[in-house]
XYZ file of C-alpha atoms in Angstrom:
376
model
C 33.866 -18.221 10.037
C 34.370 -14.487 9.655
C 34.633 -14.861 5.870
C 31.520 -17.067 5.756
C 29.554 -14.528 7.826
C 30.631 -11.720 5.506
C 29.578 -13.590 2.358
C 26.260 -14.731 3.822
C 25.519 -11.227 5.082
C 26.048 -9.822 1.578
C 23.885 -12.546 0.063
C 20.886 -12.224 2.366
C 20.929 -8.433 2.633
C 17.883 -6.781 1.062
C 18.796 -5.830 -2.511
C 18.490 -2.224 -3.590
C 16.006 -2.560 -6.434
C 16.227 -0.201 -9.364
C 13.523 2.432 -9.283
C 12.589 3.948 -12.633
C 10.022 6.392 -11.201
C 12.292 9.483 -11.276
C 13.451 8.956 -14.848
C 9.948 7.979 -15.963
C 8.481 11.081 -14.354
C 11.040 13.324 -16.031
C 10.474 11.606 -19.388
C 6.717 12.089 -19.092
C 7.298 15.733 -18.164
C 9.465 16.227 -21.248
C 6.670 14.797 -23.379
C 4.170 17.151 -21.725
C 6.407 20.128 -22.489
C 6.823 18.966 -26.071
C 3.045 18.684 -26.476
C 2.632 22.151 -24.953
C 5.037 23.499 -27.568
C 2.924 21.925 -30.309
C -0.215 23.410 -28.730
C 1.387 26.855 -28.751
C 2.067 26.588 -32.479
C -1.489 25.458 -33.174
C -3.052 28.111 -30.920
C -2.239 30.880 -33.399
C -4.688 29.407 -35.876
C -7.337 28.399 -33.347
C -10.765 29.977 -33.619
C -10.848 30.582 -29.877
C -7.263 31.720 -29.322
C -7.891 32.667 -25.691
C -9.050 29.175 -24.768
C -6.307 27.520 -26.809
C -3.596 29.670 -25.233
C -5.040 29.135 -21.748
C -4.885 25.374 -22.217
C -1.346 25.733 -23.580
C -0.201 27.679 -20.509
C -1.809 25.103 -18.228
C -0.027 22.340 -20.170
C 3.290 24.137 -19.782
C 2.680 24.672 -16.056
C 1.827 20.989 -15.592
C 4.899 19.931 -17.566
C 7.258 22.241 -15.693
C 5.791 21.102 -12.378
C 6.236 17.462 -13.343
C 9.797 18.162 -14.490
C 10.625 19.800 -11.143
C 9.169 16.842 -9.265
C 10.955 14.343 -11.498
C 14.307 16.065 -11.037
C 13.807 16.275 -7.288
C 13.015 12.562 -7.198
C 16.037 11.823 -9.381
C 18.360 13.850 -7.161
C 16.996 12.197 -4.031
C 17.274 8.729 -5.538
C 20.837 9.359 -6.767
C 21.901 10.575 -3.324
C 20.308 7.509 -1.724
C 22.018 5.087 -4.086
C 25.367 6.852 -3.810
C 25.217 6.755 -0.007
C 24.297 3.062 -0.017
C 27.044 2.196 -2.479
C 29.607 4.084 -0.408
C 28.439 2.288 2.735
C 29.013 -1.035 0.984
C 32.420 -0.143 -0.474
C 34.373 -1.888 2.298
C 32.295 -5.064 2.139
C 32.437 -5.157 -1.650
C 36.224 -4.635 -1.613
C 36.686 -7.521 0.845
C 34.415 -9.742 -1.217
C 36.252 -8.937 -4.445
C 39.559 -9.745 -2.717
C 38.242 -13.147 -1.676
C 36.895 -13.891 -5.153
C 40.195 -12.856 -6.747
C 42.062 -15.159 -4.358
C 39.792 -18.026 -5.278
C 40.243 -17.329 -9.003
C 44.071 -17.202 -8.782
C 44.479 -20.234 -6.505
C 45.347 -23.518 -8.216
C 42.530 -26.119 -8.119
C 44.615 -28.707 -6.218
C 45.168 -26.208 -3.433
C 41.430 -25.544 -3.220
C 40.903 -29.227 -2.484
C 43.066 -29.021 0.641
C 41.467 -28.182 3.950
C 42.893 -28.264 7.522
C 40.104 -30.674 8.490
C 40.861 -33.058 5.658
C 38.587 -34.315 2.854
C 35.424 -33.808 4.924
C 36.307 -30.171 5.514
C 37.056 -29.697 1.841
C 33.662 -31.157 0.942
C 31.910 -28.913 3.422
C 33.758 -25.833 2.100
C 32.770 -26.739 -1.459
C 29.132 -27.155 -0.444
C 29.171 -23.794 1.313
C 30.574 -22.018 -1.748
C 28.003 -23.705 -4.016
C 25.223 -22.493 -1.698
C 26.308 -18.855 -1.715
C 27.230 -18.641 -5.414
C 23.639 -17.806 -6.596
C 23.408 -15.162 -3.885
C 26.748 -13.697 -4.928
C 25.552 -13.507 -8.531
C 22.331 -11.809 -7.474
C 24.215 -9.241 -5.403
C 26.610 -8.595 -8.285
C 23.680 -8.009 -10.640
C 21.986 -5.713 -8.108
C 25.202 -3.742 -7.725
C 25.495 -3.379 -11.500
C 21.880 -2.162 -11.704
C 22.472 0.386 -8.966
C 25.587 1.714 -10.667
C 23.752 1.935 -13.994
C 20.839 3.731 -12.344
C 23.151 6.308 -10.780
C 24.682 7.001 -14.179
C 21.252 7.271 -15.814
C 19.938 9.655 -13.168
C 23.042 11.816 -13.453
C 22.687 12.036 -17.240
C 18.982 12.852 -16.776
C 19.741 15.822 -14.570
C 22.482 17.057 -16.870
C 20.219 16.958 -19.927
C 17.218 18.503 -18.159
C 18.509 22.082 -18.348
C 17.882 22.390 -22.080
C 14.358 21.012 -21.739
C 13.594 23.422 -18.915
C 14.919 26.410 -20.875
C 12.640 25.535 -23.791
C 9.668 25.052 -21.449
C 10.206 28.323 -19.602
C 10.615 30.202 -22.878
C 7.496 28.574 -24.277
C 5.269 29.406 -21.325
C 6.460 33.020 -21.314
C 5.680 33.281 -25.025
C 2.232 31.789 -24.397
C 1.515 34.309 -21.620
C 2.437 37.207 -23.916
C 0.221 35.870 -26.699
C -2.620 35.337 -24.215
C -2.524 38.984 -23.123
C -2.675 40.041 -26.770
C -5.528 37.662 -27.558
C -7.586 38.898 -24.602
C -7.012 42.512 -25.638
C -8.281 41.647 -29.143
C -11.343 39.750 -27.899
C -14.645 41.513 -28.633
C -17.209 38.700 -28.750
C -18.135 38.364 -25.053
C -21.625 39.344 -23.885
C -21.877 42.131 -21.310
C -24.439 42.554 -18.563
C -23.401 46.122 -17.824
C -20.780 48.763 -18.533
C -18.658 50.050 -15.671
C -18.763 53.729 -14.732
C -15.134 54.500 -13.745
C -16.150 57.595 -11.747
C -18.646 55.683 -9.625
C -16.113 52.892 -9.162
C -13.464 55.346 -7.957
C -15.933 56.921 -5.528
C -16.911 53.514 -4.151
C -13.282 52.492 -3.660
C -12.389 55.741 -1.901
C -15.422 55.588 0.376
C -15.015 52.015 1.612
C -12.411 50.560 3.933
C -13.339 46.892 3.845
C -14.145 44.209 1.316
C -17.591 43.961 2.926
C -18.303 47.590 2.187
C -17.026 47.381 -1.379
C -19.006 44.212 -2.153
C -22.157 45.829 -0.782
C -21.772 48.738 -3.177
C -20.958 46.782 -6.354
C -24.380 47.563 -7.821
C -23.418 51.255 -7.860
C -20.468 50.986 -10.254
C -22.447 50.517 -13.488
C -23.552 53.218 -15.898
C -27.114 51.905 -15.880
C -29.176 48.867 -14.945
C -27.390 45.558 -14.534
C -29.165 42.962 -16.650
C -30.796 40.113 -14.756
C -29.475 36.583 -15.125
C -30.803 33.125 -14.328
C -27.326 31.554 -14.015
C -27.214 28.822 -11.379
C -24.230 26.752 -10.209
C -25.759 25.532 -6.930
C -25.759 21.926 -8.181
C -21.945 22.062 -8.233
C -21.593 23.268 -4.680
C -18.624 21.625 -2.995
C -17.283 20.251 -6.299
C -16.026 23.373 -8.080
C -12.336 23.214 -9.000
C -9.939 25.775 -7.558
C -8.990 28.595 -9.956
C -5.300 27.669 -10.037
C -2.847 24.960 -8.991
C -1.825 25.507 -5.404
C -1.251 24.176 -1.923
C -3.612 25.106 0.891
C -1.737 27.511 3.154
C -4.514 28.811 5.413
C -8.100 27.726 5.752
C -11.021 29.965 6.553
C -10.743 31.855 9.859
C -7.216 30.616 10.529
C -4.763 33.177 11.855
C -1.737 33.747 9.651
C 1.835 34.596 10.681
C 0.964 38.290 10.830
C -1.878 37.613 13.260
C -4.575 38.341 10.646
C -7.707 36.221 10.471
C -9.794 36.224 7.301
C -12.964 34.371 6.280
C -11.350 33.097 3.076
C -8.642 30.572 2.224
C -5.078 31.213 1.074
C -3.424 29.114 -1.614
C 0.332 29.013 -2.136
C 1.019 29.094 -5.878
C 4.040 29.155 -8.128
C 5.144 32.489 -9.589
C 3.230 33.600 -12.691
C 0.657 30.821 -12.343
C -2.460 31.343 -14.421
C -5.784 31.894 -12.632
C -9.023 30.984 -14.411
C -12.687 31.263 -13.586
C -13.903 27.884 -12.298
C -17.434 28.497 -13.613
C -19.118 30.755 -16.121
C -19.474 34.110 -14.390
C -19.878 37.853 -14.725
C -16.859 40.007 -13.930
C -18.248 42.369 -11.292
C -14.884 44.045 -10.626
C -11.235 43.757 -11.590
C -8.360 45.946 -10.449
C -6.591 47.160 -7.297
C -8.618 47.144 -4.094
C -7.678 48.213 -0.566
C -4.643 46.275 0.709
C -5.549 43.184 -1.285
C -3.567 44.031 -4.411
C -5.188 43.299 -7.749
C -8.572 41.676 -7.255
C -11.097 39.936 -9.495
C -14.674 39.587 -8.240
C -16.818 37.113 -10.153
C -20.564 36.488 -9.946
C -21.431 32.908 -10.979
C -25.083 33.386 -10.009
C -27.167 36.123 -8.382
C -26.207 36.638 -4.733
C -22.942 34.644 -5.015
C -19.486 36.208 -5.380
C -16.072 34.628 -5.825
C -13.252 36.978 -4.774
C -9.702 36.276 -5.966
C -7.073 38.626 -4.523
C -3.296 38.894 -4.847
C -2.961 38.850 -8.636
C -0.374 40.809 -10.596
C -2.116 40.895 -13.984
C -5.900 40.902 -14.356
C -7.795 40.131 -17.549
C -11.205 41.000 -18.906
C -13.556 43.949 -18.503
C -16.027 44.617 -15.743
C -19.516 43.583 -16.835
C -18.394 40.845 -19.227
C -19.885 37.359 -18.961
C -17.021 34.889 -19.342
C -17.209 31.110 -19.879
C -15.758 28.561 -17.498
C -11.981 28.220 -17.781
C -11.440 31.778 -18.991
C -8.224 33.323 -17.635
C -8.808 36.193 -15.219
C -5.191 36.882 -14.251
C -1.647 35.821 -13.512
C 0.049 35.539 -10.156
C 3.006 37.810 -9.339
C 6.634 36.826 -8.929
C 9.583 36.061 -11.145
C 10.107 32.871 -13.079
C 12.855 30.976 -11.237
C 16.257 30.558 -12.830
C 17.281 27.172 -14.185
C 19.758 26.729 -11.332
C 17.009 27.180 -8.751
C 14.784 24.635 -10.494
C 17.619 22.112 -10.755
C 18.555 22.645 -7.111
C 18.003 19.682 -4.828
C 17.203 21.914 -1.858
C 13.450 21.689 -2.453
C 11.707 19.108 -0.341
C 8.573 18.707 -2.413
C 6.299 20.287 0.201
C 5.496 23.413 -1.784
C 8.474 25.598 -0.892
C 8.698 26.627 -4.554
C 5.184 28.091 -4.332
C 6.177 31.542 -3.197
C 3.011 33.480 -4.130
C -0.354 33.534 -2.370
C -3.880 33.756 -3.765
C -6.645 34.758 -1.370
C -10.071 33.278 -2.139
C -13.228 34.517 -0.476
C -16.779 33.405 -1.191
C -19.756 35.626 -0.355
C -23.398 34.565 -0.298
C -25.977 37.351 -0.065
C -23.155 39.705 0.956
C -21.925 37.538 3.822
C -18.697 35.508 3.731
C -18.959 31.723 3.851
C -16.305 29.024 4.014
C -14.899 28.676 0.461
C -14.510 24.957 1.033
C -18.288 24.677 1.051
C -18.126 25.552 -2.668
C -14.628 24.552 -3.824
C -13.116 21.078 -3.962
C -9.934 21.380 -1.920
C -9.089 17.756 -1.204
C -6.304 17.729 -3.816
C -3.440 20.182 -3.791
C -1.867 20.804 -7.175
């Protein structure tokens, strides 16, 4: 009875189905990185190199993000399968012992049973009932073992792909900086007066005060514009991939409450303008680090603070999707990316971008303009 219970328990236990999601995700990520590499090669000959390189960097970032997620899933899945296989080692060993005994026992002996012919018949019926289940469990075990081997090979081969991706995105960032420096075809609404800008910065202590005095930093009149993005209110994409860390008027760990939102981003993430806009200011400001202030339409300002590199010139009118900066931080080492310590909740997003929206010089909730239902 104990043997019968053991065999039946193994037969009716829920099989551990093979899950190809981790390997599929990593394979798709590798393809994304390969396509990004092709884009980088083609960007050199593109008419709009800035746009081409921006899209290339975004493709690399998406590919590297997908690779991280795929490897995390693979590591988690491998650990799960390994733990389950180890937990079943004793049962499998007992089952194999029984099967080996059956295989090595002479057929005449198998026909004998302490209860006589009736018992032998019943034993034969029982074995015939569990044989399909035994085969199914054996096949499931083989699939699990094969999946563990595949996932392990996937993680071992991922390092080379990641090295190529990280090298490619760094190359694309360098080329982007050069392309922006060479760009001369953007319209300008005004030219910044550096002396007036310096005076304004030194005389203000808050973002409110600086924003109020933005009209004073130009050399002359600021050309009027009829730009209007009000029909996109609430649907504008965020300027970079990130996870919402703090919403408007939430108090952070330092006890500071701000009217804007804070996104957690990955190091060196690219930040782009989500709409066509005029660059009203770019550079260091107060305690906010490097800041870019964009004007999509008269009376509306988008403030992005916490950047390391800022692109463009004050007064330029830039099209939607134009890069305005890069986040700070250091690109993680391969070992850190391959580490299984990440839990997928954004712990690898170590940098923060502060976003504030101002209407008629008063802050409003950025989520009234930006679509924040999906974290990237």
